[in-house]
Short mmCIF file of C-alpha atoms in Angstrom, two decimals:
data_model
loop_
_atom_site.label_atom_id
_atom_site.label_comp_id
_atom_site.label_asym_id
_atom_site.label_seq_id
_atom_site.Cartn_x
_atom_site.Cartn_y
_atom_site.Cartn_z
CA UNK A 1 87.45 79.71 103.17
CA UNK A 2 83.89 81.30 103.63
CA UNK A 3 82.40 84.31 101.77
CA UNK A 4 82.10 86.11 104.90
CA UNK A 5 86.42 85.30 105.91
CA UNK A 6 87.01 85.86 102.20
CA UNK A 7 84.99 89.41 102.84
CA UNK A 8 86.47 90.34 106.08
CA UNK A 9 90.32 89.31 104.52
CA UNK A 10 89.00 91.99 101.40
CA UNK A 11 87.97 94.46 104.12
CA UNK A 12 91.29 93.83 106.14
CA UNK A 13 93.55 94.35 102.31
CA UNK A 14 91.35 97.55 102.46
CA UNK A 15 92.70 99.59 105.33
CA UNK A 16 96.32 97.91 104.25
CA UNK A 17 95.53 99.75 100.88
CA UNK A 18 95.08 102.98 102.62
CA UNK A 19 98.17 102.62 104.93
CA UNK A 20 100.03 102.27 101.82
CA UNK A 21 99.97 105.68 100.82
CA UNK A 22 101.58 107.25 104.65
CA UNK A 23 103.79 104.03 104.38
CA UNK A 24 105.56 104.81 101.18
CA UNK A 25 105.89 108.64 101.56
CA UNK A 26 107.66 107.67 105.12
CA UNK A 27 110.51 106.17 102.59
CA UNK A 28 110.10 108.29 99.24
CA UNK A 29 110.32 112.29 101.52
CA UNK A 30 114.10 112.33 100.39
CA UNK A 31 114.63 113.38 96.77
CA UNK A 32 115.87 110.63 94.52
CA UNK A 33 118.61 110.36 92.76
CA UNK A 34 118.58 111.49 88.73
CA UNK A 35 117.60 108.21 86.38
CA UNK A 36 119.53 108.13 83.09
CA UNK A 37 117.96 106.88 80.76
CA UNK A 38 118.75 107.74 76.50
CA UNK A 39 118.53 110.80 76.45
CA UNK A 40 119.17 113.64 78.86
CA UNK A 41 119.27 112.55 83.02
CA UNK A 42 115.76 113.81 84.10
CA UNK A 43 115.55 113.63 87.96
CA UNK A 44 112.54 111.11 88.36
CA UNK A 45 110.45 113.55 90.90
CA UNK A 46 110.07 115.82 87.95
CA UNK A 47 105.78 116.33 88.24
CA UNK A 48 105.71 117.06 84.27
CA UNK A 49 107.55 113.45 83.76
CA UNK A 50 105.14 111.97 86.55
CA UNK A 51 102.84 113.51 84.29
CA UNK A 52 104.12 112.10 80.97
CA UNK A 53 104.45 108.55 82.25
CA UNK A 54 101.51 108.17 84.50
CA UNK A 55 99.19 110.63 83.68
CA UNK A 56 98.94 112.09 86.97
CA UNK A 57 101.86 114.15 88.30
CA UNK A 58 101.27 114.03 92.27
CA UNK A 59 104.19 114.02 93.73
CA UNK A 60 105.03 111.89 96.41
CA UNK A 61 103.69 114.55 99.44
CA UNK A 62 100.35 113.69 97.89
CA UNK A 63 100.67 109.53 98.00
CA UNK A 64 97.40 108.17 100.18
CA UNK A 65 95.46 111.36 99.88
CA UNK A 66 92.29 111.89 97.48
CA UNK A 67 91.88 109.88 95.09
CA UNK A 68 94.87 108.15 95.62
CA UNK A 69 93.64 106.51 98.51
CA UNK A 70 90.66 105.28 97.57
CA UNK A 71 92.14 103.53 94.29
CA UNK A 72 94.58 102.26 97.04
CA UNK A 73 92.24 100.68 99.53
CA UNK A 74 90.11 99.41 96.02
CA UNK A 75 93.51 97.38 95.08
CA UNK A 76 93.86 96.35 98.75
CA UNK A 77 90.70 94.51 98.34
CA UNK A 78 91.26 93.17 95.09
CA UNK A 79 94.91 91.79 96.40
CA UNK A 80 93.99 90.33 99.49
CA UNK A 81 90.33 89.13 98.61
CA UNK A 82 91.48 87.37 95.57
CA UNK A 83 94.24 85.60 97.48
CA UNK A 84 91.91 84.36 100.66
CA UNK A 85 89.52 83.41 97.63
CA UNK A 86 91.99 81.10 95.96
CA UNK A 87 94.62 80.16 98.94
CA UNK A 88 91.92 80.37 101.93
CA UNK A 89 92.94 77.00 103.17
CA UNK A 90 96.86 76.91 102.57
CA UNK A 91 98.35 77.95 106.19
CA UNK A 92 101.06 80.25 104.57
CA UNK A 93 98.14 82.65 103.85
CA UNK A 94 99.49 85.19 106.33
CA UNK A 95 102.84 85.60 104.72
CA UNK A 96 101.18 86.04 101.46
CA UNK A 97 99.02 88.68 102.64
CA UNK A 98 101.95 90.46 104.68
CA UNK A 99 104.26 90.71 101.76
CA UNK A 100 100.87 92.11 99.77
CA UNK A 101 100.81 94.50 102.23
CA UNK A 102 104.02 95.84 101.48
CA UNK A 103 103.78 95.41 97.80
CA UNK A 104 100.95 97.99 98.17
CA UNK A 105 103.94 100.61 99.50
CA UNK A 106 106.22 99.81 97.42
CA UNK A 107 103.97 99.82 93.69
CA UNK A 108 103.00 103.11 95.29
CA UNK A 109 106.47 104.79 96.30
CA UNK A 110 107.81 103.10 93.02
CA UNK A 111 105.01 105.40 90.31
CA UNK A 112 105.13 108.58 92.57
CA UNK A 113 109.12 108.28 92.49
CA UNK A 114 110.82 105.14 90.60
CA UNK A 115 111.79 103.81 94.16
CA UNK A 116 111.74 100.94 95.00
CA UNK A 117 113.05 101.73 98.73
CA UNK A 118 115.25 99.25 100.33
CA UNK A 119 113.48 99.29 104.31
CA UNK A 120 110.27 98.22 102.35
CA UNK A 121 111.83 95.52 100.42
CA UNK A 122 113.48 94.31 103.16
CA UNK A 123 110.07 94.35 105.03
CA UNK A 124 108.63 92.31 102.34
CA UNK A 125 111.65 89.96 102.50
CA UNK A 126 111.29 89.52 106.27
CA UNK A 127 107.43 89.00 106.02
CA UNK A 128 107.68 86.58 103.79
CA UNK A 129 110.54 84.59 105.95
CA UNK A 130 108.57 85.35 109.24
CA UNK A 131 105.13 83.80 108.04
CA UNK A 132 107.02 81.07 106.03
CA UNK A 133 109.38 79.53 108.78
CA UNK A 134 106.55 78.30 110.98
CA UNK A 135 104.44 76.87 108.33
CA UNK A 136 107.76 74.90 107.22
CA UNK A 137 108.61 74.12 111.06
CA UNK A 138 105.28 72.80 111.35
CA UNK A 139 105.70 69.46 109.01
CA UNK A 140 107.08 71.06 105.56
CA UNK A 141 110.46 71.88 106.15
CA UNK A 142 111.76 70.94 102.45
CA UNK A 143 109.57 73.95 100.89
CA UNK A 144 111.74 76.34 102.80
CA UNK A 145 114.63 75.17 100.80
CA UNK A 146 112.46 75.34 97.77
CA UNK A 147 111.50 79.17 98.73
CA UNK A 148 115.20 79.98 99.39
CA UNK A 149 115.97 78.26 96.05
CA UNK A 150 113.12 81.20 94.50
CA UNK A 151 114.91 83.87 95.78
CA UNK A 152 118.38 82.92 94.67
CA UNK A 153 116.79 81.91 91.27
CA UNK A 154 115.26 84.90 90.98
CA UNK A 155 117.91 87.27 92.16
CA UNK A 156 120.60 85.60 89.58
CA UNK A 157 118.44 86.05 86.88
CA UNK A 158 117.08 89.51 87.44
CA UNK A 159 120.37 90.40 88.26
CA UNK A 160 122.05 89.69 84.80
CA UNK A 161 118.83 91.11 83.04
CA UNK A 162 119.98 94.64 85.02
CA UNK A 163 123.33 94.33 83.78
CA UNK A 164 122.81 93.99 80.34
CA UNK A 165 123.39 96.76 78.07
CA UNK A 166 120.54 99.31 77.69
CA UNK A 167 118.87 97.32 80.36
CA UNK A 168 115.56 99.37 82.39
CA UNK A 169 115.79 97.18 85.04
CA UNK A 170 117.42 98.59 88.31
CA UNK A 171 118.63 97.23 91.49
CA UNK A 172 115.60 97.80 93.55
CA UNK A 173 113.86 95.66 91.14
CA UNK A 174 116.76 92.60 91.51
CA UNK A 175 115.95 92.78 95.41
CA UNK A 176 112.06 92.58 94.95
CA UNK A 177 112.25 89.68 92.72
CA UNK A 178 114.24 88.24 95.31
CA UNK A 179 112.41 88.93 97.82
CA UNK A 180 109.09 87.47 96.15
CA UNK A 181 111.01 84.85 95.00
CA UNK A 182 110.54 83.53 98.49
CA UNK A 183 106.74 82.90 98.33
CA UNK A 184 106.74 81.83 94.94
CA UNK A 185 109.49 79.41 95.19
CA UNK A 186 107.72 77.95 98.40
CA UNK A 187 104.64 77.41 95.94
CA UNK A 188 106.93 75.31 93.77
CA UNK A 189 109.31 75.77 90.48
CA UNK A 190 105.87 76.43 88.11
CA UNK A 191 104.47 79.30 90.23
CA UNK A 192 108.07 80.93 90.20
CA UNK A 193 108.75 80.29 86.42
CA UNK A 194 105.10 82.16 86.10
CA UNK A 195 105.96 84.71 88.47
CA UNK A 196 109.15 85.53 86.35
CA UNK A 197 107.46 85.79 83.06
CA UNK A 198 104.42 87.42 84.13
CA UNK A 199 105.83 90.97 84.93
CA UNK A 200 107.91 91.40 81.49
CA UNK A 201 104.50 90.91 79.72
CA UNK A 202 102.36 92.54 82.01
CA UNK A 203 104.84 95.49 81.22
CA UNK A 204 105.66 94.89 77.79
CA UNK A 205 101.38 95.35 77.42
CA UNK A 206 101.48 98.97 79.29
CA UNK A 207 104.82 100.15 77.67
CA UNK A 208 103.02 99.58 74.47
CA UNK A 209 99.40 101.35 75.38
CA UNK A 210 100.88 104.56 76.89
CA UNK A 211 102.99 104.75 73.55
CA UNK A 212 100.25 104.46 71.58
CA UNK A 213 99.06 107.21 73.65
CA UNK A 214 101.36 109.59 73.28
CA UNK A 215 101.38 109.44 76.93
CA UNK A 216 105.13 108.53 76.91
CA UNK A 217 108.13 108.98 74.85
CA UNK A 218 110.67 105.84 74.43
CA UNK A 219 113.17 107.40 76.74
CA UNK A 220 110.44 108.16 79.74
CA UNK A 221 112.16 106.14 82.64
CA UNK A 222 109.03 103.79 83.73
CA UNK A 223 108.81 101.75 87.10
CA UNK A 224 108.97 98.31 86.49
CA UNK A 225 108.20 97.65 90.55
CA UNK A 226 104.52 97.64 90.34
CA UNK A 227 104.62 94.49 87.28
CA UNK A 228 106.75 92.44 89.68
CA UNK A 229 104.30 92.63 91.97
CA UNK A 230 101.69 92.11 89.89
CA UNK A 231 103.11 89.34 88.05
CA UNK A 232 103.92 87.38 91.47
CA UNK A 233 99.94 87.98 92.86
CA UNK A 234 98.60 86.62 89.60
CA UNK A 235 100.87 83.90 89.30
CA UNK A 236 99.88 82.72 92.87
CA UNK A 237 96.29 83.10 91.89
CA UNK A 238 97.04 80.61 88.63
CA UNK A 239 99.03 77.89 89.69
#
């Protein structure tokens, strides 16, 4: 793909970042239900544990205004420019950058609220399957079963991480990894096994930094939405 398609795909993640903001408060207005985590439940749109865990306590009225939105529409740019960069010229491009879109709403409702809401997984789900069938139609029907296989790979085994004892994990984050199993899986079994690691170290790294911080305490409930998605997006940049 050229620099100047690679720049307007940047420019397009862009305005995607700022919609992110309006998207995810549509889904996150309702208050959520109490998280419990070690020690006492602590109702997750609590601005001083916002505050602890992300150093930023806006609640979610305030998601895609100030500065917000402009560190929105930067990761918009990054998401969607690095992927025309490295997958300009595979013709499943479009799902990719659909389901980015989403991801941007749901890393976004997930900090303000630990939500990962289920219309917006479903959306990234039904992206995914949307820009993916046509591409497979079109002479590659075996790496649909291959995508399918991600999902189901990834739900299992996200699913028995939530159920283990003490487990962080929730069931928002057992439907994402489904869902982006899709467009990993369609990439092959290396991009998925990638895209599975990736977000337990990518969190394990943070966990460990805001500790160090003093920013959180061992019990702060932390969103583990935003490392799946970040985990998939590199992992489609690497492999």
């Amino acid at each position: 793909m050229s620099a100047g398609l690679v720049t307007g795909v940047a420019l397009l993640g862009a305005l995607a970042g700022r919609a992110a903001g309006p998207l995810a408060r549509v889904f996150t207005d309702s208050p959520p239900p109490a998280v419990r985590s070690p020690g006492p439940v602590v109702p997750v749109s609590d601005p001083d544990l916002a505050a602890a865990a992300f150093d930023s306590g806006r609640p979610a009225d305030d998601l895609g205004t100030g500065r917000g939105a402009g560190a929105a529409a930067l990761a918009g740019t990054l998401v969607f420019g690095a992927l025309a960069a490295t997958r300009g010229g595979d013709p499943a491009l479009p799902a990719f950058l659909a389901v980015a879109a989403v991801g941007l709403a749901l890393a976004l409702a997930d900090l303000a609220c630990l939500r990962l809401p289920d219309p917006l997984v479903a959306a990234a789900a039904a992206a995914a399957t949307l820009g993916l069938v046509p591409v497979a139609l079109a002479g590659t029907p075996e790496r649909l079963l291959t995508a399918l296989a991600g999902a189901a790979v990834s739900f299992v085994g996200y699913l028995l991480l939530a159920l283990l004892p003490g487990a962080r994990l929730g069931f928002g984050d057992v439907k994402l990894a489904a869902a982006l199993g899709l467009p990993l899986g369609w990439l092959g079994w290396p991009t998925l096994g990638l895209g599975l690691l990736l977000p337990h170290l990518l969190n394990g790294v943070v966990v460990v930094a805001l500790l160090a911080a003093g920013q959180v305490r061992r019990d702060t409930p932390l969103p583990f939405g935003p490392a799946i998605l970040a985990g998939a997006w590199l992992a489609v940049l690497l492999v």
